XYZ file of C-alpha atoms in Angstrom:
144
model
C -6.557 73.315 -39.651
C -7.112 73.472 -35.905
C -10.862 74.030 -36.113
C -13.579 72.188 -37.953
C -17.197 73.309 -38.055
C -20.425 71.490 -38.951
C -18.918 68.022 -38.937
C -21.442 65.179 -38.421
C -19.454 63.329 -35.746
C -16.424 63.749 -33.509
C -14.131 61.117 -32.006
C -12.956 62.384 -28.629
C -11.166 60.579 -25.791
C -12.518 57.128 -26.612
C -16.024 58.332 -27.428
C -17.889 59.139 -30.616
C -20.279 62.070 -30.370
C -22.877 62.633 -33.065
C -26.474 63.818 -33.456
C -27.822 60.654 -31.771
C -25.663 60.989 -28.647
C -22.460 59.582 -27.154
C -21.175 56.125 -28.150
C -18.155 54.061 -27.139
C -15.511 54.418 -29.878
C -15.682 51.325 -32.171
C -11.864 50.989 -31.969
C -12.151 50.658 -28.174
C -14.943 48.103 -28.571
C -12.687 46.034 -30.818
C -9.821 46.100 -28.302
C -12.215 45.172 -25.472
C -13.685 42.317 -27.516
C -10.201 40.939 -28.285
C -9.011 41.175 -24.654
C -7.852 37.797 -23.298
C -8.827 36.644 -19.812
C -6.577 38.211 -17.155
C -3.927 35.971 -15.589
C -2.631 38.348 -12.892
C -3.984 41.129 -10.649
C -2.104 43.643 -12.829
C -3.934 42.421 -15.939
C -7.252 42.732 -14.072
C -6.370 46.322 -13.135
C -5.537 47.086 -16.771
C -8.840 45.678 -18.005
C -10.883 47.345 -15.258
C -9.108 50.626 -16.015
C -10.261 50.536 -19.625
C -13.716 49.215 -18.754
C -14.062 51.668 -15.863
C -13.366 54.574 -18.206
C -16.551 53.584 -20.040
C -18.601 52.692 -16.955
C -21.015 55.550 -17.646
C -22.476 53.271 -20.350
C -23.132 50.319 -18.000
C -25.811 50.322 -15.355
C -24.464 48.890 -12.085
C -20.876 48.562 -13.352
C -19.339 48.480 -9.857
C -21.674 45.733 -8.708
C -20.889 43.655 -11.786
C -17.112 44.161 -11.459
C -16.958 43.475 -7.706
C -15.645 39.887 -7.915
C -12.853 40.993 -10.267
C -12.022 44.059 -8.180
C -11.551 41.899 -5.078
C -8.817 39.929 -6.863
C -6.728 43.100 -7.226
C -6.355 43.469 -3.446
C -2.981 42.486 -1.997
C -4.486 40.524 0.903
C -6.609 38.372 -1.447
C -5.099 35.300 -3.148
C -5.460 35.436 -6.925
C -7.849 32.653 -7.880
C -9.465 33.154 -11.301
C -12.548 30.979 -11.349
C -15.746 30.532 -13.307
C -17.477 33.414 -11.487
C -14.693 35.848 -12.423
C -14.586 34.589 -16.022
C -18.362 35.058 -16.317
C -18.016 38.582 -14.897
C -15.201 39.347 -17.342
C -17.259 38.132 -20.307
C -20.359 40.022 -19.079
C -18.439 43.310 -18.852
C -17.031 42.750 -22.350
C -20.505 41.955 -23.689
C -22.077 45.008 -22.035
C -19.361 47.333 -23.338
C -19.589 45.903 -26.857
C -23.362 46.442 -26.873
C -23.332 49.680 -24.866
C -26.317 51.982 -25.365
C -26.087 55.379 -27.000
C -26.254 57.961 -24.231
C -28.326 61.046 -24.946
C -26.757 64.477 -24.997
C -28.252 66.889 -22.443
C -30.624 69.455 -23.922
C -31.065 72.707 -22.029
C -31.216 73.009 -18.249
C -34.597 71.508 -17.425
C -36.253 68.133 -16.879
C -33.244 66.362 -15.349
C -33.967 63.473 -12.999
C -31.451 61.536 -10.898
C -32.408 58.051 -9.743
C -30.255 56.835 -6.844
C -29.799 53.593 -4.976
C -27.610 52.914 -1.963
C -26.838 49.807 0.038
C -24.240 48.643 2.530
C -22.081 47.530 -0.400
C -22.295 50.339 -2.944
C -23.943 53.325 -4.566
C -25.623 53.663 -7.935
C -27.273 56.439 -9.915
C -28.770 57.188 -13.306
C -28.958 60.706 -14.730
C -31.886 61.087 -17.114
C -33.515 63.868 -19.068
C -36.938 63.438 -20.651
C -36.754 59.645 -20.173
C -33.394 59.373 -21.975
C -30.297 58.124 -20.159
C -27.524 60.713 -19.968
C -25.149 58.639 -17.778
C -24.895 55.791 -15.304
C -22.698 56.017 -12.198
C -21.819 53.494 -9.510
C -19.110 52.608 -7.057
C -18.367 50.112 -4.331
C -18.135 51.382 -0.772
C -14.707 51.383 0.792
C -14.148 49.410 4.002
C -14.360 52.499 6.239
C -17.607 53.622 4.546
C -19.513 50.397 5.244
């Protein structure tokens, strides 16, 4: 059957949606948890691609991932150190313990909290004191 009605939860594009809200799919959490430390810029891009897909669950994701993102640039020598390993483990930990994001209800009571600096932008979309989504990004060179 192509349609199902009144099902308690749906797995959709790496997310689980149920009556409590939106969660990261447990299968994705398992693959993130098992991910070995990157050894090349390509492996960093692969990890950040998966983690970035779920960045709406992590407050300040871009700020956290900055040291890893720098290593993907062609002009930067790849030097995986303790700082990058700690960042890698922190992102894994935050994704594996990601909060349940609330589903929007109606059209009222939305609040957006924003923060901007010379390095990046961040925002939180909330409704009735429940987090709907986090958003952040680093500024590009020409935007600084």
